[in-house]
Every structure is written in structure tokens, then in C-alpha cells.
PDB file of C-alpha atoms in Angstrom:
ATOM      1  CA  UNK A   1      76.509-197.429   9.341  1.00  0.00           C
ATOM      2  CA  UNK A   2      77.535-195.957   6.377  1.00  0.00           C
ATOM      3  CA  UNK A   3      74.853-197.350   3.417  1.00  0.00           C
ATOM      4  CA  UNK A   4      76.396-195.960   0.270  1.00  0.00           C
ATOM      5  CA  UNK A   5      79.633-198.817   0.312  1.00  0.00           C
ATOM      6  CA  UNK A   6      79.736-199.428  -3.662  1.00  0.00           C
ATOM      7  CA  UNK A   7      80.207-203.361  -2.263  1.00  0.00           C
ATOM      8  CA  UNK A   8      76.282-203.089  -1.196  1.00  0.00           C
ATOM      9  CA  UNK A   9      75.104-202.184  -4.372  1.00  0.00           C
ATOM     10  CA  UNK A  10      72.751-204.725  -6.118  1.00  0.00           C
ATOM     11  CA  UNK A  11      74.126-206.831  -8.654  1.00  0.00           C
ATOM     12  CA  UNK A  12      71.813-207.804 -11.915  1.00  0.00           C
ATOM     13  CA  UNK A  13      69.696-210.814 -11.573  1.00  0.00           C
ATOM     14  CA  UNK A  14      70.799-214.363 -12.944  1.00  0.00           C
ATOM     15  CA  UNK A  15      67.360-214.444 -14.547  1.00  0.00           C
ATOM     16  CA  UNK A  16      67.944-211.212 -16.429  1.00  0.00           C
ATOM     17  CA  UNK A  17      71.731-213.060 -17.927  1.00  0.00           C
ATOM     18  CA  UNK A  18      69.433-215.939 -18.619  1.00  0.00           C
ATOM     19  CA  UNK A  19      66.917-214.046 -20.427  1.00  0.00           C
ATOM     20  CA  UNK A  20      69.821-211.919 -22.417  1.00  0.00           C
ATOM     21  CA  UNK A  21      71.167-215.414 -23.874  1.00  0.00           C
ATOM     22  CA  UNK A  22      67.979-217.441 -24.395  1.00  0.00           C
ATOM     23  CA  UNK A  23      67.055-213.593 -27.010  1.00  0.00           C
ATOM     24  CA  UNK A  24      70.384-214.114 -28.701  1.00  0.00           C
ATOM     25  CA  UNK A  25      70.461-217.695 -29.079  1.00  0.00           C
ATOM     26  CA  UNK A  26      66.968-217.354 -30.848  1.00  0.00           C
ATOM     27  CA  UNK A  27      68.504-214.710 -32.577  1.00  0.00           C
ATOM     28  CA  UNK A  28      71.572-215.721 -33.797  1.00  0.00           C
ATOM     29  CA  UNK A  29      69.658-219.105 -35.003  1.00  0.00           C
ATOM     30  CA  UNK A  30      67.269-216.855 -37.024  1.00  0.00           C
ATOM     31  CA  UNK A  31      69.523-215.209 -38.632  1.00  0.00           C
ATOM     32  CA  UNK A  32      71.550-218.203 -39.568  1.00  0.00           C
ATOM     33  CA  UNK A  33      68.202-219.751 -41.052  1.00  0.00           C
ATOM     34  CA  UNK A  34      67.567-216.706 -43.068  1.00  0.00           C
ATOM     35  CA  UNK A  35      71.082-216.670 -44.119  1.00  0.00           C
ATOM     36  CA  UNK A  36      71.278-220.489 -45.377  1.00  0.00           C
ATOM     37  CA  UNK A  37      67.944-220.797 -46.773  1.00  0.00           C
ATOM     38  CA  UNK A  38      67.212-217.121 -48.301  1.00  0.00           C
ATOM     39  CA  UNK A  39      70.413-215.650 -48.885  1.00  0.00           C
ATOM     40  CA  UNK A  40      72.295-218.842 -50.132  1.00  0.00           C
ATOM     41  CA  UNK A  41      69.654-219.889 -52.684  1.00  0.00           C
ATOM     42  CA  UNK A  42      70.182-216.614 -54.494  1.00  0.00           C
ATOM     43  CA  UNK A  43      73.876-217.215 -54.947  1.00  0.00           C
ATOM     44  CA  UNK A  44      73.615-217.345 -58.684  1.00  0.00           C
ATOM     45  CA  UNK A  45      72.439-214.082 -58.626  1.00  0.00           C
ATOM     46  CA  UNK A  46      75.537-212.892 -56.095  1.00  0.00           C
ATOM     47  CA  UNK A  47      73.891-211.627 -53.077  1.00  0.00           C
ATOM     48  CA  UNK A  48      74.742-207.766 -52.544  1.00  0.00           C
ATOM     49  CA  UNK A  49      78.117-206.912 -50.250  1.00  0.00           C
ATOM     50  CA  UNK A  50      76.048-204.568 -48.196  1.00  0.00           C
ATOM     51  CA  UNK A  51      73.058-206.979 -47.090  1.00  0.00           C
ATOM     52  CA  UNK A  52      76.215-209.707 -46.909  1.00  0.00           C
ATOM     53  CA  UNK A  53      77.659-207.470 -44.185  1.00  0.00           C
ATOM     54  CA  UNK A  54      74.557-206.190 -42.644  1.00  0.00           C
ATOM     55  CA  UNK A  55      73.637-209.933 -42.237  1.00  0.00           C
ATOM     56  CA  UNK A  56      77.279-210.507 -41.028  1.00  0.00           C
ATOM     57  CA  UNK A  57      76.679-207.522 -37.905  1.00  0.00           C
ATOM     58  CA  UNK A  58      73.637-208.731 -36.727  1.00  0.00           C
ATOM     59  CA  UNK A  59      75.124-212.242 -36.245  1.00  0.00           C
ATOM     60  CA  UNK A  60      78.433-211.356 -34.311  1.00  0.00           C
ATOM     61  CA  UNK A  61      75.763-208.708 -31.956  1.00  0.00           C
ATOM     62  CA  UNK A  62      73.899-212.000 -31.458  1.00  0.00           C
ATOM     63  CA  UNK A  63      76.365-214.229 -30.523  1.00  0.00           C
ATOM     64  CA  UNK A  64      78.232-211.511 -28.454  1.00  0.00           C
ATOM     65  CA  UNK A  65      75.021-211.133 -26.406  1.00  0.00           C
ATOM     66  CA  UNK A  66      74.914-215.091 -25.929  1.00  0.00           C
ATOM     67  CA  UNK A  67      78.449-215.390 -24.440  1.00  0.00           C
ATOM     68  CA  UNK A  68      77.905-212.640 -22.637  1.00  0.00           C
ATOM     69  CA  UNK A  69      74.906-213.768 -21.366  1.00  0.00           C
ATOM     70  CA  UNK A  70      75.895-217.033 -20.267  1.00  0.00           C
ATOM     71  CA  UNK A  71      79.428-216.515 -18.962  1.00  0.00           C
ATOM     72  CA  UNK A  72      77.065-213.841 -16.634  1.00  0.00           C
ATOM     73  CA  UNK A  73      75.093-216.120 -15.331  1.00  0.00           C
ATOM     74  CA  UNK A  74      77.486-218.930 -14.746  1.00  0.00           C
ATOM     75  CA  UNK A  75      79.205-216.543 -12.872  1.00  0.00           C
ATOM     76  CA  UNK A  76      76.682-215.034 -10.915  1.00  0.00           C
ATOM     77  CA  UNK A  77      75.632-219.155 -10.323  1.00  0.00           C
ATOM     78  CA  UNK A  78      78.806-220.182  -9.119  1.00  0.00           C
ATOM     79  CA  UNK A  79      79.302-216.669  -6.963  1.00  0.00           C
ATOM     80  CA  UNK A  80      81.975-215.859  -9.136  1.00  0.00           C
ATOM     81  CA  UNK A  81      82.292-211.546  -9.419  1.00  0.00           C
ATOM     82  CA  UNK A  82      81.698-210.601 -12.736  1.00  0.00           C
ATOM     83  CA  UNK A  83      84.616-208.958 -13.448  1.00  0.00           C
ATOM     84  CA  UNK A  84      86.128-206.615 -16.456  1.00  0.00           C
ATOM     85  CA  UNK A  85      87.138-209.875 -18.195  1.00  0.00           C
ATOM     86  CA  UNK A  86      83.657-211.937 -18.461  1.00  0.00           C
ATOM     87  CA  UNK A  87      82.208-208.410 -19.369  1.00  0.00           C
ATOM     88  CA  UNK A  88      84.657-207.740 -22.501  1.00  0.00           C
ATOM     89  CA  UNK A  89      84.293-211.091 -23.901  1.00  0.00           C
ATOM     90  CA  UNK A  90      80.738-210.757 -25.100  1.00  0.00           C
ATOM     91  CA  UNK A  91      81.991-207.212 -27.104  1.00  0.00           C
ATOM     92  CA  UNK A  92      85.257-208.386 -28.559  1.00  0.00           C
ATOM     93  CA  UNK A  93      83.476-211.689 -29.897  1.00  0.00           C
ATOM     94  CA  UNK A  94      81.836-209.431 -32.328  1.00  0.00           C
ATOM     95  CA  UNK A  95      84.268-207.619 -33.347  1.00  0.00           C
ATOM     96  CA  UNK A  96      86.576-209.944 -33.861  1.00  0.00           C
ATOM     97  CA  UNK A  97      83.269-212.081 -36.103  1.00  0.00           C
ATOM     98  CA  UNK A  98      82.810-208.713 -37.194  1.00  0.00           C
ATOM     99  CA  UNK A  99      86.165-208.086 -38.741  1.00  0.00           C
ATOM    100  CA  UNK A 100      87.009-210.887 -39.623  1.00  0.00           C
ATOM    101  CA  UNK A 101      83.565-211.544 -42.198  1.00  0.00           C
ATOM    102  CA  UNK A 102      84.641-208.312 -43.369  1.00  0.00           C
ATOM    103  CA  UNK A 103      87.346-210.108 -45.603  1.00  0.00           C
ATOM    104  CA  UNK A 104      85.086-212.920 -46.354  1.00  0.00           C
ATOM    105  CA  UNK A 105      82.722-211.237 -47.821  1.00  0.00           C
ATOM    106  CA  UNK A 106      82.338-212.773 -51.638  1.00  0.00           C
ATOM    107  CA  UNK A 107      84.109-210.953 -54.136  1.00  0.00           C
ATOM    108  CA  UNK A 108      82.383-210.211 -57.101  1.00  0.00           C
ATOM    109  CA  UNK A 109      84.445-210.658 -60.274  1.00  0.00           C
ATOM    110  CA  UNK A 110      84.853-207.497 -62.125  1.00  0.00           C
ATOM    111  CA  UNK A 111      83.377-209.333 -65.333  1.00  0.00           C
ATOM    112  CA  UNK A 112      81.871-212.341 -66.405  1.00  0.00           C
ATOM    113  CA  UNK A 113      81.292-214.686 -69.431  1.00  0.00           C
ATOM    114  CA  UNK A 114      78.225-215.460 -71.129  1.00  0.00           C
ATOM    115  CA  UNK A 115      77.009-218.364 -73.788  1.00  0.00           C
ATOM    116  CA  UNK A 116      74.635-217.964 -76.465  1.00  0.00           C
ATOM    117  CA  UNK A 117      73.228-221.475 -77.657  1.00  0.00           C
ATOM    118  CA  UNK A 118      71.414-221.600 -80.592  1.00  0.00           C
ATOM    119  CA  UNK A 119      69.299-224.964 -82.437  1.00  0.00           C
ATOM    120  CA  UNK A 120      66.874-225.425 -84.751  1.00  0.00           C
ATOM    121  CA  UNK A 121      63.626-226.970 -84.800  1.00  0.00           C
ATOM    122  CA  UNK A 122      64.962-230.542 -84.341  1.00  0.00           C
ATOM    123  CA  UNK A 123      67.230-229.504 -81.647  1.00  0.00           C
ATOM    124  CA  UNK A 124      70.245-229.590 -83.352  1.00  0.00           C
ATOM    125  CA  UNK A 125      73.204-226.867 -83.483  1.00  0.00           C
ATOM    126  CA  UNK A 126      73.343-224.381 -86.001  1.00  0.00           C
ATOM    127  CA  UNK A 127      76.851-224.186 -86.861  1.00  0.00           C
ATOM    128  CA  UNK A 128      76.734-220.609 -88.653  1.00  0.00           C
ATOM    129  CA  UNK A 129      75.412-217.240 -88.602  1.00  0.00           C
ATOM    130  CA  UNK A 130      75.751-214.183 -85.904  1.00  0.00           C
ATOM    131  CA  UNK A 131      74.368-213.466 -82.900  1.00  0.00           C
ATOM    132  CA  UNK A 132      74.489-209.469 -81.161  1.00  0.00           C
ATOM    133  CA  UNK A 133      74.104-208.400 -77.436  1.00  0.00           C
ATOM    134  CA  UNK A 134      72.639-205.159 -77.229  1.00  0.00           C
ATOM    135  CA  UNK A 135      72.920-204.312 -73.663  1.00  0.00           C
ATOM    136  CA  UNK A 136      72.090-200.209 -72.552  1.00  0.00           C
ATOM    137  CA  UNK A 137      75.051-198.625 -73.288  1.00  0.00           C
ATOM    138  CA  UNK A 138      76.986-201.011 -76.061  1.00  0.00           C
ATOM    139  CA  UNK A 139      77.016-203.722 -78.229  1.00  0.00           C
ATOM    140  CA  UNK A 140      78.520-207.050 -79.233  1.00  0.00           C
ATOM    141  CA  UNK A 141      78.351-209.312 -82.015  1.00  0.00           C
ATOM    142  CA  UNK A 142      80.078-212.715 -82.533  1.00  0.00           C
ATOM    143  CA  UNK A 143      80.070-215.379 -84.857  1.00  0.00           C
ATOM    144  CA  UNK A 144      78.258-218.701 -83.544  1.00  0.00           C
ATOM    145  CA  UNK A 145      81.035-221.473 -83.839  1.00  0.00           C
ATOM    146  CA  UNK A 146      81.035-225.592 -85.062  1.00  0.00           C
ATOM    147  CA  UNK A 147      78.833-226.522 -81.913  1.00  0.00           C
ATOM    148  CA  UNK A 148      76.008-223.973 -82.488  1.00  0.00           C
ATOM    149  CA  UNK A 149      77.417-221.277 -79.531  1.00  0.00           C
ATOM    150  CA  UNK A 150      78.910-217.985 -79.135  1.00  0.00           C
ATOM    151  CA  UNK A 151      80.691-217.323 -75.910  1.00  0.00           C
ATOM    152  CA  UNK A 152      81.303-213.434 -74.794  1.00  0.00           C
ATOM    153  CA  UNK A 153      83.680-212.929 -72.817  1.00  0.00           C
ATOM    154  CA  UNK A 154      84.384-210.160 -70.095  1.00  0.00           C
ATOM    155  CA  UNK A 155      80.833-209.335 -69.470  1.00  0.00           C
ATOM    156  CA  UNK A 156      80.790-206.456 -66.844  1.00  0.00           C
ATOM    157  CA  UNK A 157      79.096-207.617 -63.789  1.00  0.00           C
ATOM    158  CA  UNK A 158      76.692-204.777 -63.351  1.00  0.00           C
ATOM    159  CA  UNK A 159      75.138-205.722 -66.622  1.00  0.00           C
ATOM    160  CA  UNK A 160      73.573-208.107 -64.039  1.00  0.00           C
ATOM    161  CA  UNK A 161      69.721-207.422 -63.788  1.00  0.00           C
ATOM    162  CA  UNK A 162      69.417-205.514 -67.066  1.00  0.00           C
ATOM    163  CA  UNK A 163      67.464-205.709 -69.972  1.00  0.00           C
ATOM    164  CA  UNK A 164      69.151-207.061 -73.128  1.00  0.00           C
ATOM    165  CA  UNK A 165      68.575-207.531 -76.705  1.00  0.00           C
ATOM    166  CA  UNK A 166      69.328-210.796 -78.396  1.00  0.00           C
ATOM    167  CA  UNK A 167      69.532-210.935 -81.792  1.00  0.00           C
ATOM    168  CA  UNK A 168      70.227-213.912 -83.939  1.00  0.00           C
ATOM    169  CA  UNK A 169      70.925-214.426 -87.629  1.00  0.00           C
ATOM    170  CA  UNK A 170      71.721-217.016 -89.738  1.00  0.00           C
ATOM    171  CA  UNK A 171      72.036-217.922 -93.673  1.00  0.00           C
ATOM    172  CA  UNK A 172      68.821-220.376 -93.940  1.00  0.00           C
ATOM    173  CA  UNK A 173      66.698-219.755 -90.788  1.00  0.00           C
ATOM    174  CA  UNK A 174      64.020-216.491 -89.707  1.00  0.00           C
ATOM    175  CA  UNK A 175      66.150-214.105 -87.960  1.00  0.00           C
ATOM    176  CA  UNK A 176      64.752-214.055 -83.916  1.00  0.00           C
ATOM    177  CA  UNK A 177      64.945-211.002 -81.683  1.00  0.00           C
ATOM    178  CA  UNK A 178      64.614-211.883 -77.794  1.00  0.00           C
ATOM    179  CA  UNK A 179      64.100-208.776 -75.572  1.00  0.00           C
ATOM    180  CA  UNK A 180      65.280-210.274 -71.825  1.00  0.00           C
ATOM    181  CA  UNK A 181      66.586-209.630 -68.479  1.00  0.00           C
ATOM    182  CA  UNK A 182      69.603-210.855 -67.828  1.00  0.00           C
ATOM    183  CA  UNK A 183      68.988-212.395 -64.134  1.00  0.00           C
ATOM    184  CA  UNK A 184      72.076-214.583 -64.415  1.00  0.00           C
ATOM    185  CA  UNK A 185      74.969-215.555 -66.416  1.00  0.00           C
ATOM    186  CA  UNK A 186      73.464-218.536 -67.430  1.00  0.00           C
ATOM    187  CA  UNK A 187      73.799-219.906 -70.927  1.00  0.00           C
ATOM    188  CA  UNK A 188      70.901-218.381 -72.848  1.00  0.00           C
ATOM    189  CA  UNK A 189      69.295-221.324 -75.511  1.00  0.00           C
ATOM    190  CA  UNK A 190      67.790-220.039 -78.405  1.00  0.00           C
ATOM    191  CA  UNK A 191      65.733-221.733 -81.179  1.00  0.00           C
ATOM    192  CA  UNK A 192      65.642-220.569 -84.857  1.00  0.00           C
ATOM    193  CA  UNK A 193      63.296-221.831 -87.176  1.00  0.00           C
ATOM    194  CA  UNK A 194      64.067-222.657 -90.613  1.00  0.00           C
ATOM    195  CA  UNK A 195      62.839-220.124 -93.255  1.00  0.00           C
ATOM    196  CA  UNK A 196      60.176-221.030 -96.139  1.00  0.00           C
ATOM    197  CA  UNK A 197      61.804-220.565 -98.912  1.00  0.00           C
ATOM    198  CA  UNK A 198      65.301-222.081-100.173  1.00  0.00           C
ATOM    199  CA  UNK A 199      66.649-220.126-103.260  1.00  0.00           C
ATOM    200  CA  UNK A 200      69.066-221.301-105.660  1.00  0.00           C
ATOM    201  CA  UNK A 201      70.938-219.417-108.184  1.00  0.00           C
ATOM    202  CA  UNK A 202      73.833-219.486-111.452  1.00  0.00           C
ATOM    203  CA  UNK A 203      74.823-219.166-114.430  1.00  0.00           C
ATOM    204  CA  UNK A 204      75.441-220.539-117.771  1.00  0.00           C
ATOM    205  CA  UNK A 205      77.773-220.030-120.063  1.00  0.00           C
ATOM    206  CA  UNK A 206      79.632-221.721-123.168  1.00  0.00           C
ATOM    207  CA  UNK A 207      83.112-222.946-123.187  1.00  0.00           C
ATOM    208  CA  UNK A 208      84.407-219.363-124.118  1.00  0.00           C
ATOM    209  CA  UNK A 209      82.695-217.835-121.089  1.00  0.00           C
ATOM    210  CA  UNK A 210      80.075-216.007-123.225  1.00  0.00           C
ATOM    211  CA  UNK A 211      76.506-216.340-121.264  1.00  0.00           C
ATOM    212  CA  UNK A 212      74.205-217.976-123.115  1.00  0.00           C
ATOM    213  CA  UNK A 213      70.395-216.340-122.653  1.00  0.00           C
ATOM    214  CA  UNK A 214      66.858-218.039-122.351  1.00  0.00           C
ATOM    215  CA  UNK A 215      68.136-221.697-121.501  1.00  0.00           C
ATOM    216  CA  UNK A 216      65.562-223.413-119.173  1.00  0.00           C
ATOM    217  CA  UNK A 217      66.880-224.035-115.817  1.00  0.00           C
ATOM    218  CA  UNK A 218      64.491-226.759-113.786  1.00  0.00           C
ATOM    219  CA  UNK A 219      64.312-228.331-110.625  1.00  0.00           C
ATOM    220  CA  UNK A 220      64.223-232.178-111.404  1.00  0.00           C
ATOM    221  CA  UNK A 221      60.535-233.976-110.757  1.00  0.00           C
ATOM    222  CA  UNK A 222      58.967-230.268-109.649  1.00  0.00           C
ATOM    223  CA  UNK A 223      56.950-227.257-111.333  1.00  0.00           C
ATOM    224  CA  UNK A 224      59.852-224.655-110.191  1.00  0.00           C
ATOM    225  CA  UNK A 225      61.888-223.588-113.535  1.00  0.00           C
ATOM    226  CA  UNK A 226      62.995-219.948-115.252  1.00  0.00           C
ATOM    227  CA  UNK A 227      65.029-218.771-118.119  1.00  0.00           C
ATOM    228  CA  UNK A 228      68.311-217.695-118.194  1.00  0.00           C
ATOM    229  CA  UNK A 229      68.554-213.670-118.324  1.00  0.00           C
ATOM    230  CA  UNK A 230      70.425-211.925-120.989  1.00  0.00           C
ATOM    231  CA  UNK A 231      73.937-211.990-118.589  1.00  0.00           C
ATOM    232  CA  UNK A 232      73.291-216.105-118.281  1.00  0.00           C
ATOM    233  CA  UNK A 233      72.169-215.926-115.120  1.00  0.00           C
ATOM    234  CA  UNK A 234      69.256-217.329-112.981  1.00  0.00           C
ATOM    235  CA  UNK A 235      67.372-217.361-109.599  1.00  0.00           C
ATOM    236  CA  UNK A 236      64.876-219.813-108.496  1.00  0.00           C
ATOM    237  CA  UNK A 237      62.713-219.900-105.356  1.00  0.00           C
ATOM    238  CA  UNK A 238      62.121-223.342-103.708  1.00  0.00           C
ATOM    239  CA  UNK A 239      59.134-223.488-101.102  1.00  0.00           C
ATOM    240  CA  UNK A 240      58.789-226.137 -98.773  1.00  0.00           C
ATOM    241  CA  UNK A 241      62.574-227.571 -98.782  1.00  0.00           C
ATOM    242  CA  UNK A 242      64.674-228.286 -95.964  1.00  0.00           C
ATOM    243  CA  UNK A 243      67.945-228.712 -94.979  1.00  0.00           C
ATOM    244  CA  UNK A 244      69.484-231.947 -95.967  1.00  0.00           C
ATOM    245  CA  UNK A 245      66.646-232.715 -98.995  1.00  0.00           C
ATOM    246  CA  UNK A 246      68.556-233.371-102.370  1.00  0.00           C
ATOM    247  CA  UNK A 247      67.290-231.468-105.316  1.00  0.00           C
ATOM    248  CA  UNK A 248      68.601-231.985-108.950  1.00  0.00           C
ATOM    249  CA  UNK A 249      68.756-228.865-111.131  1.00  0.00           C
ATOM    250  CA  UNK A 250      68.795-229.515-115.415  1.00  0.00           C
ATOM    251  CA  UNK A 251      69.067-227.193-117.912  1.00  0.00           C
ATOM    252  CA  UNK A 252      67.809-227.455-121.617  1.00  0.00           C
ATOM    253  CA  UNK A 253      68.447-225.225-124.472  1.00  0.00           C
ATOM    254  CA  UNK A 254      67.828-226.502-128.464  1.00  0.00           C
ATOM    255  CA  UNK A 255      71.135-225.102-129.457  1.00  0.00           C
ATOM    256  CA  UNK A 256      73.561-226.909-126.463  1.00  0.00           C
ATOM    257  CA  UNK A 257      73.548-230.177-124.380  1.00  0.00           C
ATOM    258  CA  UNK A 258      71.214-231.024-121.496  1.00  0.00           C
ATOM    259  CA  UNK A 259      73.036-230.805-118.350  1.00  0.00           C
ATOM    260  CA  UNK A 260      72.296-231.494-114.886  1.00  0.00           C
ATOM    261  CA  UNK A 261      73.677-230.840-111.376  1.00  0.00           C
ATOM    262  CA  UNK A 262      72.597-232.648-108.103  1.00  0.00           C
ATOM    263  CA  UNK A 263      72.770-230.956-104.995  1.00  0.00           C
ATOM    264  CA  UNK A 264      72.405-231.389-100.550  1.00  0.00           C
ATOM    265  CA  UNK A 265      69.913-228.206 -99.308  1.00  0.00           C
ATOM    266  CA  UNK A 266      72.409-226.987 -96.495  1.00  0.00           C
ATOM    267  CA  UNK A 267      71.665-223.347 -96.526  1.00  0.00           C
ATOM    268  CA  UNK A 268      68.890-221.384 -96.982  1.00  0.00           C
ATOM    269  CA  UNK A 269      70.864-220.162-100.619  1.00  0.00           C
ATOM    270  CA  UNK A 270      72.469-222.066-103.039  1.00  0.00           C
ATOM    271  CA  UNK A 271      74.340-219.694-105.178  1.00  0.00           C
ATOM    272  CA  UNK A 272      77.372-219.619-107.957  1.00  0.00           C
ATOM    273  CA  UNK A 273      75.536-222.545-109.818  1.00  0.00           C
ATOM    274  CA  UNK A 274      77.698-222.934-112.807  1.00  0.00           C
ATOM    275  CA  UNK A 275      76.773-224.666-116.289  1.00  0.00           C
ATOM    276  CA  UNK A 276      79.351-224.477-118.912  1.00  0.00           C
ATOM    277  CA  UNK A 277      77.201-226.295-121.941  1.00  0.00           C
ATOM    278  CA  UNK A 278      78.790-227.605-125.333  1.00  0.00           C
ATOM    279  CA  UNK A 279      76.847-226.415-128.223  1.00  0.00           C
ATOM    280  CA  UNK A 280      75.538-229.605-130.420  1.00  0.00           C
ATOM    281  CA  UNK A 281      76.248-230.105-133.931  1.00  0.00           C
ATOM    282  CA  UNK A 282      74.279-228.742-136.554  1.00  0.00           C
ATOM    283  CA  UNK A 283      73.139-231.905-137.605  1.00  0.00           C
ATOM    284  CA  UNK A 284      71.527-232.877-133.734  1.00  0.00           C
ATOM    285  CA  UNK A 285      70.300-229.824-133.206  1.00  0.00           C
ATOM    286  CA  UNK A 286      66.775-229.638-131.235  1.00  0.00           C
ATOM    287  CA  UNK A 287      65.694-227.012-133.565  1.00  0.00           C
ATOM    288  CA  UNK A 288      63.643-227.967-136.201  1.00  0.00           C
ATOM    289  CA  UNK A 289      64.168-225.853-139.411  1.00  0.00           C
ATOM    290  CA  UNK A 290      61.873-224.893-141.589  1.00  0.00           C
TER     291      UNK A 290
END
């Protein structure tokens, strides 16, 4: 009796198929948890291509090993012979997933866009200034627009993850300078906070444009005055104002009319204040001769 006919040879266990797709199935399921729950909530952050892929492998293996597991031991139930067919299905399942995740696989844009917001202290826009990216290896600066942002465009995508310099400056407020990862393209909302002193400045001058020296420029109801310099001109510092107060500024000189100017605080410098003042006649003069 001839004992080496292939046909005698043992064939693998049902209970061994079994085991194979019971493995995968608790595989496959694992990875799909990890992928949903780990992977998915890091999607702002764009997940990298290779992990993506490696993620994408271990998946098709798993299921592979589940078909091919239980088409295995439905056939070796039924007494079906597991032929070339049940045992290439479990393979080509994978590569086919395999393949075709390949060309899902999310494409990162090649740059991105990212917003600047800035406010003040009462949470409203500020609607002027300048704000600079310093990122490794460049710069950018933009002017912050009507609704208190600056948008950059065409960001480059591996900026992603690096350390940036913010720096914000605007005509009224303390200049801020916010060292920061970038870990998203978020928009990045920044608060400025108003500076401490408002100045105000001018000149004076008579109706043939000659200055006119040591007139006495004052702030209306306050202790803050000066003198005119020898070119007509004047500077005043104002602590404690803020944008929006109304300030009235007079000037008095014996020799010309009293003049005054009234005035909204909406920068942190009120400049090209200009007096043009009539002289008065000799006989209303404030001087008091001798």
C-alpha cells in the first residue's frame, strides 16, 4: 500500500481557520478604533502620510487574514477542498485595500492661510497698525485691516509645528511680542493694551504763516500746558486718556486772540494741531503798559 499518495496528506484543522479569523477580526477592529478615535482627532494637525499608510497595511493584512480565515473553515465545514481560489482571496483583498488607500491617502496642501486677530482691552478690533511673522527662515509683515485682522496667505505647510514670532504694533497701544508654536492654522487672537500716555502736538502761527513763540497751549479743565517753541510749535503729554475721551486744547497769548480746538482721543498721537491766531488791536491788548 503505497502511504506517500499526496491525497493522504493531512489537511489543517477547522479550529486552526477559526482561530486565524477570530486574531484578525480582533485585529482589524483595533486598528479601526485606534484609527477613528486617535488618528481622526488629530486631523487639524494633518496626520503624517507615512503612519496614514502604515495604518492603512496593517488593516488590509487584517482583513485578508479574516476572509481567509473564514472562507477556510466554511470550506473545510461543508467538505468543500480548499482550492487555489479560496486561498488567493484572503491575499488579493489586501492588495487590492492596499492599493487602493494608497490614492486616498489625504493630500496635504502645499500651503496654507493663516489669521492674525487682534483687540484691545474691551474686546474690540483694532482697525490699524502691523503685525510680522517671523518664522525660521523668513519673514512677513501685513497691515491689520477695518475688522482688526491680517490674513497671510500661502503659508508653507511644513511651517507646521514650528516656533514663530508674533509681533504686533499699533499707533496708540504697547507693542506685544508672542513667541509660539504654531500647532495649527488656527486663527491666532491677540490682545493689545492701550499705552499710558496720549500725546498731542502743533503749531501756531499768524495769518502770514510766521510762528508765533511762547503762546500757552492748555488742555481745557487739566494741569497739562507748555509754551510754544521758537518755530511755533508744541508737544504735550496726556496721562491717563483713552480712546474715545474728548479733550479741548486753548491757547492764550497777550498779543493775539484766545483760541480753542476740541478734539475725539482716537490714537495714541494727535499731531499737525494747527492755530492760525489774529493779533488784537493795540487798544485790547492783554498787555498792560507801563
Amino acid at each position: 500500500m503505497n502511504t506517500n499518495n499526496p491525497s493522504s496528506q493531512k489537511n489543517v484543522s477547522v479550529t486552526t481557520y477559526l482561530l486565524v479569523s477570530i486574531v484578525s477580526l480582533v485585529a482589524a477592529a483595533g486598528i479601526g478604533y485606534y484609527y477613528l478615535h486617535y488618528m481622526k482627532q488629530g486631523g487639524s494637525e494633518k496626520m503624517d502620510d507615512r503612519v496614514f499608510y502604515l495604518v492603512l497595511v496593517l488593516f488590509g493584512m487584517a482583513a485578508s487574514a479574516l476572509i481567509f480565515g473564514i472562507m477556510n473553515s466554511y470550506a473545510s465545514l461543508k467538505g468543500i477542498q480548499a482550492n487555489v481560489t479560496y486561498k488567493l482571496t484572503g491575499p488579493v483583498v489586501g492588495v487590492v485595500l492596499t492599493v487602493l488607500g494608497g490614492f486616498m491617502i489625504p493630500k496635504v496642501p502645499s500651503d496654507q492661510m493663516l489669521t492674525v486677530m487682534v483687540f484691545d482691552q474691551d474686546k474690540r478690533p483694532v482697525k490699524r497698525g502691523n503685525v510680522t511673522l517671523s518664522f525660521p527662515h523668513y519673514q512677513r509683515e501685513a497691515a491689520i485691516n477695518e475688522m482688526g485682522m491680517v490674513v497671510f496667505p500661502e503659508i508653507p505647510y511644513d511651517q507646521l509645528r514650528n516656533d514663530i514670532i508674533i509681533n504686533v504694533g499699533s499707533d496708540g497701544y504697547i507693542p506685544i511680542t508672542k513667541d509660539t508654536l504654531l500647532a495649527n492654522f488656527d486663527p491666532v487672537k491677540l490682545t493689545l493694551e492701550q499705552a499710558k500716555i496720549i500725546r498731542i502736538a502743533g503749531t501756531v502761527k499768524d495769518a502770514a504763516d510766521r510762528p508765533i513763540r511762547d503762546v500757552d497751549i492748555t488742555v481745557d479743565g487739566t494741569p497739562y500746558a507748555t509754551k510754544t517753541t521758537n518755530e511755533g510749535s508744541f508737544q504735550i503729554p496726556l496721562p491717563d486718556y483713552h480712546f474715545g475721551d474728548r479733550i479741548t486744547v486753548v491757547t492764550s497769548h497777550p498779543l493775539y486772540e484766545d483760541k480753542e480746538k476740541n478734539f475725539n482721543i482716537q490714537s495714541g498721537e494727535i499731531d499737525k494741531i494747527e492755530f492760525v491766531l489774529n493779533p488784537l488791536p493795540i487798544t485790547n491788548s492783554k498787555y498792560k503798559r507801563k
